[in-house]
PDB file of C-alpha atoms in Angstrom:
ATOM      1  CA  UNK A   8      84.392 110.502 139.585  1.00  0.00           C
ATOM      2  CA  UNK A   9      87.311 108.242 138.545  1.00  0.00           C
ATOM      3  CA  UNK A  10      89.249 106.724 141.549  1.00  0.00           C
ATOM      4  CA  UNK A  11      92.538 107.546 142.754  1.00  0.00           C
ATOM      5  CA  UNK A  12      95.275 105.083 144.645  1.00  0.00           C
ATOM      6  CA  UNK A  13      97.904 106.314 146.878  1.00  0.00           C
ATOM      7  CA  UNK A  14     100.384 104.968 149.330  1.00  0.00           C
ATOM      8  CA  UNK A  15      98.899 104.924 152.849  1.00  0.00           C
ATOM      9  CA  UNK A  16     102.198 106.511 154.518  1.00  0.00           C
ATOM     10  CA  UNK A  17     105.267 107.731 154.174  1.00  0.00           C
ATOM     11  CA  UNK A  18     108.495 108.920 155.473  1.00  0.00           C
ATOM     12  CA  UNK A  19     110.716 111.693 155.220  1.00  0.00           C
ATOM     13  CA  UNK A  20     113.488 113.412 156.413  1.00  0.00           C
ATOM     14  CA  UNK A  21     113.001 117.283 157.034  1.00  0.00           C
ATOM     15  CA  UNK A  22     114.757 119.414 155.068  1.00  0.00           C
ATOM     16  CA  UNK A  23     114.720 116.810 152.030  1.00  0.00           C
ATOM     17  CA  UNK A  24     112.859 116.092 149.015  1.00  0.00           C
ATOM     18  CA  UNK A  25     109.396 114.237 149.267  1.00  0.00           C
ATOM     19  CA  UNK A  26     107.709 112.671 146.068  1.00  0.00           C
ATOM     20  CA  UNK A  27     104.115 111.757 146.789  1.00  0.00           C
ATOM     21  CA  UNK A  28     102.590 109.245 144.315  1.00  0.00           C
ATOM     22  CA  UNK A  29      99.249 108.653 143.345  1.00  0.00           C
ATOM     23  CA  UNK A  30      97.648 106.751 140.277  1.00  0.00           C
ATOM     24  CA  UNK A  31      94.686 107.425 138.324  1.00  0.00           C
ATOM     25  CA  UNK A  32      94.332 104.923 135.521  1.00  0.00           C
ATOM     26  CA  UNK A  33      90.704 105.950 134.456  1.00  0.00           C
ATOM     27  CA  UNK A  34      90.881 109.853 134.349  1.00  0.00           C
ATOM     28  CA  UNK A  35      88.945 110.960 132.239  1.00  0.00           C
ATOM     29  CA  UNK A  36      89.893 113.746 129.219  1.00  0.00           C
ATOM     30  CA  UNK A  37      88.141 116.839 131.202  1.00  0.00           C
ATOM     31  CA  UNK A  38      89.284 115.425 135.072  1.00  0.00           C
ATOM     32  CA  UNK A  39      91.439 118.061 136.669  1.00  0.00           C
ATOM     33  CA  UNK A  40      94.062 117.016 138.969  1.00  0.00           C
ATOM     34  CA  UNK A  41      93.567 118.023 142.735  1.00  0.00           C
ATOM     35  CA  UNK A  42      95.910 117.687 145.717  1.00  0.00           C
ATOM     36  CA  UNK A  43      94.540 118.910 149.671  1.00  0.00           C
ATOM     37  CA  UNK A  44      96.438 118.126 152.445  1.00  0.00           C
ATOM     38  CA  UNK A  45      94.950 117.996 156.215  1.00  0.00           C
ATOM     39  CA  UNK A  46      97.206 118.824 159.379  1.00  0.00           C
ATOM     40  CA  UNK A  47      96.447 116.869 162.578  1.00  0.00           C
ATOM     41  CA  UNK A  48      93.087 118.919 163.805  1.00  0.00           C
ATOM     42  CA  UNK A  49      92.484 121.337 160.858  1.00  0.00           C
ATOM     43  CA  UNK A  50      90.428 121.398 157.960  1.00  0.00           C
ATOM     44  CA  UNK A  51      91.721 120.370 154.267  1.00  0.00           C
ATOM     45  CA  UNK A  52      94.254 122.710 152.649  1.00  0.00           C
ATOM     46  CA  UNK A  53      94.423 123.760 149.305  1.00  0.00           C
ATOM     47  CA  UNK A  54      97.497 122.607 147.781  1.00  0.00           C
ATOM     48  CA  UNK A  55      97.853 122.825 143.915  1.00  0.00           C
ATOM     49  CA  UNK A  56      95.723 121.378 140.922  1.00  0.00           C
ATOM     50  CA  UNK A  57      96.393 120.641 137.211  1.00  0.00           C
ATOM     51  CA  UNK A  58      95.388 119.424 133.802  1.00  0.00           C
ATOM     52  CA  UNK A  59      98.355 118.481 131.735  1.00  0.00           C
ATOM     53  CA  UNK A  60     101.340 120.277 132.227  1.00  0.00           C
ATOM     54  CA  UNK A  61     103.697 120.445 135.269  1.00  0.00           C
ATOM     55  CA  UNK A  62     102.730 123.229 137.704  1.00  0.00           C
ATOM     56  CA  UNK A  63     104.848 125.446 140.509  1.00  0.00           C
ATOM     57  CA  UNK A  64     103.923 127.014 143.625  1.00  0.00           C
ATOM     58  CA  UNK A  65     104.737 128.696 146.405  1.00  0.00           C
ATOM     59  CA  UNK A  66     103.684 125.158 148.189  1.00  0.00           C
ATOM     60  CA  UNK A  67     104.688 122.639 145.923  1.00  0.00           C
ATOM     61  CA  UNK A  68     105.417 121.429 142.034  1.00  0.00           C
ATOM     62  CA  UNK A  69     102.929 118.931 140.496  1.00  0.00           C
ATOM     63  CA  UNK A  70     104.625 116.677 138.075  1.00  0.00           C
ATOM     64  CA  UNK A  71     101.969 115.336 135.746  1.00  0.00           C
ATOM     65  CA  UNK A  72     102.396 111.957 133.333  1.00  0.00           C
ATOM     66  CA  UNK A  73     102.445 112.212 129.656  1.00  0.00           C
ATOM     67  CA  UNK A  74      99.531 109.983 129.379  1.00  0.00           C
ATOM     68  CA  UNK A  75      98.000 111.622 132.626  1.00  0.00           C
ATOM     69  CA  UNK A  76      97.604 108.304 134.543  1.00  0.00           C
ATOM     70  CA  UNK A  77      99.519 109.433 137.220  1.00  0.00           C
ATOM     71  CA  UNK A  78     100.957 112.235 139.043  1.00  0.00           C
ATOM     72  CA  UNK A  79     103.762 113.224 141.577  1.00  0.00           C
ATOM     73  CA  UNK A  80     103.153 116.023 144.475  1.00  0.00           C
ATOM     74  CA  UNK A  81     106.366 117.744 145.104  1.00  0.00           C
ATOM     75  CA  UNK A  82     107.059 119.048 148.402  1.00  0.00           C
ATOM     76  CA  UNK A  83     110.867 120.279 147.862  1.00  0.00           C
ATOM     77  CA  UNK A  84     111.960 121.054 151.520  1.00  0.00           C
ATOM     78  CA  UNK A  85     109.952 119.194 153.646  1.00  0.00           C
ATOM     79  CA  UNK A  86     109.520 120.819 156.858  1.00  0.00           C
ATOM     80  CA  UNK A  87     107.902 119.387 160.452  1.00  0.00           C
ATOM     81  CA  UNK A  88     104.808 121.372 159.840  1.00  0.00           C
ATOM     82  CA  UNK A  89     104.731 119.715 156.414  1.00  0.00           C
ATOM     83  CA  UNK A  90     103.048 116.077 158.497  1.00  0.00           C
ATOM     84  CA  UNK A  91     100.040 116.217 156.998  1.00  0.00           C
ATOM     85  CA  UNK A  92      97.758 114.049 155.453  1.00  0.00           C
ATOM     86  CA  UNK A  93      97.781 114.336 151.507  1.00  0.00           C
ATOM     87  CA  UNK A  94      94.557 114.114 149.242  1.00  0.00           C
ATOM     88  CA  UNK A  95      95.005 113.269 145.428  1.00  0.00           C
ATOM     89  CA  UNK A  96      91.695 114.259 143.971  1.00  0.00           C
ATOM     90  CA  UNK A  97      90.323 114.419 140.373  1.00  0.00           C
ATOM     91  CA  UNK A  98      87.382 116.552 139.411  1.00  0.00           C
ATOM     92  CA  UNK A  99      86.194 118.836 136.630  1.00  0.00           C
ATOM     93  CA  UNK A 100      86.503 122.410 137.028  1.00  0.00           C
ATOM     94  CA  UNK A 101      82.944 122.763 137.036  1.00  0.00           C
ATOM     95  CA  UNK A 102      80.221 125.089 139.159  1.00  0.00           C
ATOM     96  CA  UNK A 103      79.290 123.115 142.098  1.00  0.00           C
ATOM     97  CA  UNK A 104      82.635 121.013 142.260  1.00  0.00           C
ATOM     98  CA  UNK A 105      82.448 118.528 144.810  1.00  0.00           C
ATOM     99  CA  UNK A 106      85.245 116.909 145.924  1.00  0.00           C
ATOM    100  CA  UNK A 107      85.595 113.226 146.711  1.00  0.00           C
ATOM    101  CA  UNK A 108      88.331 112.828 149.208  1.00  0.00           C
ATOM    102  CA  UNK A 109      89.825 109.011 149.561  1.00  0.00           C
ATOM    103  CA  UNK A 110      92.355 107.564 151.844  1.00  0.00           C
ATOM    104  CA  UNK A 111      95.166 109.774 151.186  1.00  0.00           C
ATOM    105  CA  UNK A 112      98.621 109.530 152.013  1.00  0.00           C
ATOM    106  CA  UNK A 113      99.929 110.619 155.561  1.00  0.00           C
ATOM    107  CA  UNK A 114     103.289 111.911 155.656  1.00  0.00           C
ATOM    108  CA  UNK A 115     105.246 111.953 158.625  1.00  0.00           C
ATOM    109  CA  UNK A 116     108.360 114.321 158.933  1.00  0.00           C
ATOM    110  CA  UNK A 117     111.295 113.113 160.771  1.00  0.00           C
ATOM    111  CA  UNK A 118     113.697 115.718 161.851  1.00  0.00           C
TER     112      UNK A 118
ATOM    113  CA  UNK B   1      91.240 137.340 160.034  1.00  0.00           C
ATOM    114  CA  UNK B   2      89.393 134.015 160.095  1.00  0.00           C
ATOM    115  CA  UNK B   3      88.210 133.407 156.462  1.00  0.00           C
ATOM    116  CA  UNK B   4      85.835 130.217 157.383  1.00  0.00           C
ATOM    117  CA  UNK B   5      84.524 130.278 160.367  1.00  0.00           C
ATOM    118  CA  UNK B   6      82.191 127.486 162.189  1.00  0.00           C
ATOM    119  CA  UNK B   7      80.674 127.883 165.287  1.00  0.00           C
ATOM    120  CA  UNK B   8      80.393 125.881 167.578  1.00  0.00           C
ATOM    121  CA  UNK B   9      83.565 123.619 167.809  1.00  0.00           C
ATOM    122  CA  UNK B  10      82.476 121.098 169.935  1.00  0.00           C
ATOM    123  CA  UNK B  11      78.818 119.914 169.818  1.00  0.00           C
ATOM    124  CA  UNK B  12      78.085 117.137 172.430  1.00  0.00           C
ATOM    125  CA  UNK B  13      74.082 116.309 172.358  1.00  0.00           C
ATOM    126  CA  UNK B  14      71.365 113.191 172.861  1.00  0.00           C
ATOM    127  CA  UNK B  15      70.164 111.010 170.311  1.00  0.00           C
ATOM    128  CA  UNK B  16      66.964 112.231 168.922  1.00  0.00           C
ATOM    129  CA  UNK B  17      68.014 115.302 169.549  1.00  0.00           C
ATOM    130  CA  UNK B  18      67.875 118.530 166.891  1.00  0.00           C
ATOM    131  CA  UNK B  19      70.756 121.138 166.660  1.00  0.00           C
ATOM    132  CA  UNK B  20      72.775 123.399 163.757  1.00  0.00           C
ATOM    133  CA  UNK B  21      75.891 124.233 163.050  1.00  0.00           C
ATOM    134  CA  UNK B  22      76.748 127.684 161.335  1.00  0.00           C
ATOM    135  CA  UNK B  23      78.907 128.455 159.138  1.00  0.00           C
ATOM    136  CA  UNK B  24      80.232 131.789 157.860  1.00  0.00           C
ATOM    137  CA  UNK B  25      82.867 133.245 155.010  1.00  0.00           C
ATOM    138  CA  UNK B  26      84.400 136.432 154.773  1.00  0.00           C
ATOM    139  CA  UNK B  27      85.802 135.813 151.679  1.00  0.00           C
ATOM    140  CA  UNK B  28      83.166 137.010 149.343  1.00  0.00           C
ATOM    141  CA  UNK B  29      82.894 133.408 147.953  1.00  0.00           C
ATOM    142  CA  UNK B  30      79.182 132.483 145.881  1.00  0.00           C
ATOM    143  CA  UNK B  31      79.581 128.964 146.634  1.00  0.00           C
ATOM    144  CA  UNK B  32      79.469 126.582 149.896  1.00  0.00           C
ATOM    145  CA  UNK B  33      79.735 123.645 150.740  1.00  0.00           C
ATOM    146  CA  UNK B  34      79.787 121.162 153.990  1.00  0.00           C
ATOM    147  CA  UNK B  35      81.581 118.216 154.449  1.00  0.00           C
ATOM    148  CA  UNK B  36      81.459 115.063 156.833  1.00  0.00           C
ATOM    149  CA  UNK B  37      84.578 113.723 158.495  1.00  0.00           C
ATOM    150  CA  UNK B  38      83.733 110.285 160.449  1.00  0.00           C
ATOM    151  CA  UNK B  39      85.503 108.663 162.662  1.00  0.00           C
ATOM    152  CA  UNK B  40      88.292 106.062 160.064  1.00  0.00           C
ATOM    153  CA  UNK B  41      88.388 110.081 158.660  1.00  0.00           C
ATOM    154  CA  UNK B  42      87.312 109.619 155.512  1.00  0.00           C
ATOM    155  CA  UNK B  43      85.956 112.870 154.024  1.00  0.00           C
ATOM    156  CA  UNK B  44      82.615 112.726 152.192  1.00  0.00           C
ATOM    157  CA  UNK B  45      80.819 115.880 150.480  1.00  0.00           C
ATOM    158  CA  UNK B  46      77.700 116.109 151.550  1.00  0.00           C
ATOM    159  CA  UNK B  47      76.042 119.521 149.623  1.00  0.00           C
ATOM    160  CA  UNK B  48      76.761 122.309 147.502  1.00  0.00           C
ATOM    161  CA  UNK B  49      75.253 125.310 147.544  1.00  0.00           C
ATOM    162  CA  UNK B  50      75.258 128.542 145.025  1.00  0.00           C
ATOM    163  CA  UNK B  51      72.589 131.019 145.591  1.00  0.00           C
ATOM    164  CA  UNK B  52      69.555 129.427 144.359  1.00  0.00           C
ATOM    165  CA  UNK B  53      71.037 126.009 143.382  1.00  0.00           C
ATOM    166  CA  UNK B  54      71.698 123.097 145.644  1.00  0.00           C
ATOM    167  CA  UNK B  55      73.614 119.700 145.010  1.00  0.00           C
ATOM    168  CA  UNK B  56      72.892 117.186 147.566  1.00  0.00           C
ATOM    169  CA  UNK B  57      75.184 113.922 147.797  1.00  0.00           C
ATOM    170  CA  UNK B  58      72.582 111.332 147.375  1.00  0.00           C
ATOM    171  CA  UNK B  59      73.654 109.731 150.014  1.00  0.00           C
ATOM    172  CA  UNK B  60      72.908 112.125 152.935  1.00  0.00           C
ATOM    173  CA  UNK B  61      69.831 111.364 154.576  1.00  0.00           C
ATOM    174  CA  UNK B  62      67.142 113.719 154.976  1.00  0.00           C
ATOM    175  CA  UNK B  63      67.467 114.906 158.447  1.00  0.00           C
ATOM    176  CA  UNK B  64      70.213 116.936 157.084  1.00  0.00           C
ATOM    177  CA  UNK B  65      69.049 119.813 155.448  1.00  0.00           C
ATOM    178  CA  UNK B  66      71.512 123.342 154.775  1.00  0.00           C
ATOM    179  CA  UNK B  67      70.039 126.329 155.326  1.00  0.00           C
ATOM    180  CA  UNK B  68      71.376 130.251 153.552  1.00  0.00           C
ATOM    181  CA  UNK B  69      70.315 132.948 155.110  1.00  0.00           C
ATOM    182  CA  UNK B  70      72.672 134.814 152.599  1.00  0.00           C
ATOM    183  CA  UNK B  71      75.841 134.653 150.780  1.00  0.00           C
ATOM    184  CA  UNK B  72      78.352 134.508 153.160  1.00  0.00           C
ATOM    185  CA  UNK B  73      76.245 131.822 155.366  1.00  0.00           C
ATOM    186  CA  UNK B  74      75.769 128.227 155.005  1.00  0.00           C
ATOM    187  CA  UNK B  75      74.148 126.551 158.071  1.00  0.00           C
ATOM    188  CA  UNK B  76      73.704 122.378 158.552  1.00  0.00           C
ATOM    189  CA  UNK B  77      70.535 121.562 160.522  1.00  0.00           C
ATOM    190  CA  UNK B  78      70.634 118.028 161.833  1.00  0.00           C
ATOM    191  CA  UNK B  79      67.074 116.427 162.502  1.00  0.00           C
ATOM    192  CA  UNK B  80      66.389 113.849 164.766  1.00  0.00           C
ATOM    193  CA  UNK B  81      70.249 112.999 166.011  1.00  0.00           C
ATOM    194  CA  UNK B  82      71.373 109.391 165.645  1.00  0.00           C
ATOM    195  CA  UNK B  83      74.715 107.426 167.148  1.00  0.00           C
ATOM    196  CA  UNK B  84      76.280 107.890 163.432  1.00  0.00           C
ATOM    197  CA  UNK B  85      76.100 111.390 163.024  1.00  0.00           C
ATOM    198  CA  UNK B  86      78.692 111.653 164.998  1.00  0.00           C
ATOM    199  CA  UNK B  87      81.618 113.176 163.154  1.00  0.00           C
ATOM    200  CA  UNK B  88      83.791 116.318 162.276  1.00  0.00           C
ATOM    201  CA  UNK B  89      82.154 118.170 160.353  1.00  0.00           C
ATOM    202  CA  UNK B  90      83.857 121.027 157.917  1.00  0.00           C
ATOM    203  CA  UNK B  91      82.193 123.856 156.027  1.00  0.00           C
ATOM    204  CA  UNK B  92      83.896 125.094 152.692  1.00  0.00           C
ATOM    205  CA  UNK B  93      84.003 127.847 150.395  1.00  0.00           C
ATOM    206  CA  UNK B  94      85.512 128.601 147.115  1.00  0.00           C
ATOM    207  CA  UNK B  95      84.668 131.070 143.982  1.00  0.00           C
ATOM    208  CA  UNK B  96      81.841 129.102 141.444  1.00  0.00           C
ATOM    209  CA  UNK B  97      84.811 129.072 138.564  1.00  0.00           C
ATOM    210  CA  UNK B  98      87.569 127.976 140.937  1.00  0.00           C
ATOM    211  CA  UNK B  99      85.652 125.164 142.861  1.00  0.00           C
ATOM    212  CA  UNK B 100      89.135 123.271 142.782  1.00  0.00           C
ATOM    213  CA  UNK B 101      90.487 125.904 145.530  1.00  0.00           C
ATOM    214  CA  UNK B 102      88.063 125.667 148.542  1.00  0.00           C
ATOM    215  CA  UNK B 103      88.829 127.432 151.936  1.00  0.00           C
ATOM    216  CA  UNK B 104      87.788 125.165 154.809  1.00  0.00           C
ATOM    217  CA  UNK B 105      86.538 125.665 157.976  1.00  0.00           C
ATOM    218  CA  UNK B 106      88.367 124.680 160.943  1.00  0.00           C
ATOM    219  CA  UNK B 107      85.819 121.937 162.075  1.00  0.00           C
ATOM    220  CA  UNK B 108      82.988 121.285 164.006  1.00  0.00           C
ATOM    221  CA  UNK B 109      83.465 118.121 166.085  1.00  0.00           C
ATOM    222  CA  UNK B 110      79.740 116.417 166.447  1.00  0.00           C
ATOM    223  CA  UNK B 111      79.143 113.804 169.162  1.00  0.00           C
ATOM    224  CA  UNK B 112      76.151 112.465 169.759  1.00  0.00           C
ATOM    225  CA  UNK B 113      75.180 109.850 172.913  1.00  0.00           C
TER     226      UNK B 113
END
């Protein structure tokens, strides 16, 4: 699976905007884009994924590069229960999809 | 309702050791997985399972081996417990077409001394 990079930590204010980076310089054509987050003593979270084009939730927006090297996860009101630990991932959508978790960033919420 | 559920929480054993962790879903998912969480908390697949087909991370030693009594199931057996199996460990679940939305467990956390 091609490798991700994201910032080890960041900061934010609650009830503000956070922009969560990550890069991905050798996805691949049929790589979807993945994004998990982890609270302090709880199992990974579900978050969004994507392909191509920008995508909304109830959780977040994904904002996805033109030339798909990179991606933003949007949170747009961060919250304190938003302190989490955030997982870019890529993987195809196929049976049997394991996912390969790396560092992640871990975003603290300040209120 | 608890949609992935791992009993127990806390597993505290001796090296050498054998012991299982279960694992159950009520979300009528076909496809399971478990997960290893060590201690700089880097998460690392470790198997997939879908009825009749298993994907095993080649780098998971033998001693590990998942067992399925049936769908909803996915059970890790541990053989033979060493110092570095000692982790969180998380069971997931997700729909075979929608692998990129897996529901996980809340954690088992493994030590071993």
């Amino acid at each position: 699976d091609a490798k991700t990079t994201q910032p080890n930590s960041m900061e934010s204010n609650e009830e503000e905007p956070v922009h969560l980076p990550c890069n991905h310089s050798t996805i691949s054509g049929t790589d979807y884009i993945h994004w998990y987050r982890q609270l302090p003593s709880q199992g990974p979270e579900y978050v969004i994924h994507g392909l191509t084009s920008n995508v909304n939730n109830r959780m977040a927006s994904l904002a996805i590069a033109e030339d798909r090297k990179s991606s933003t996860l949007i949170l747009h009101r961060a919250t304190l229960r938003d302190a989490a630990v955030y997982y870019c991932i890529l993987a195809r959508n196929n049976a049997g999809n394991m996912l390969t978790f790396g560092g992640g960033t871990r975003l603290m919420v300040k209120p | 309702d608890t949609a992935v559920s791992q009993t127990p929480k806390y597993l505290v054993t001796q090296m050498g050791n054998d012991k299982s962790i279960k694992c159950e879903q009520n979300l009528g998912h076909d496809t399971m997985y478990w997960y290893k969480q060590d201690s700089k908390k880097f998460l690392k697949i470790m198997f997939s399972y879908n009825n009749k087909e298993l994907i095993i991370n080649e780098t998971v030693p033998n001693r590990f081996s998942p067992k399925s009594p049936d769908k909803a199931h996915l059970n890790l057996h541990i053989n033979s417990l060493e110092l570095g199996d000692s982790a969180v460990y998380f069971c997931a679940s997700c729909y075979r077409d929608r692998g990129y939305e897996q529901y996980f467990g809340p954690g088992t956390r493994l030590t071993v001394t």
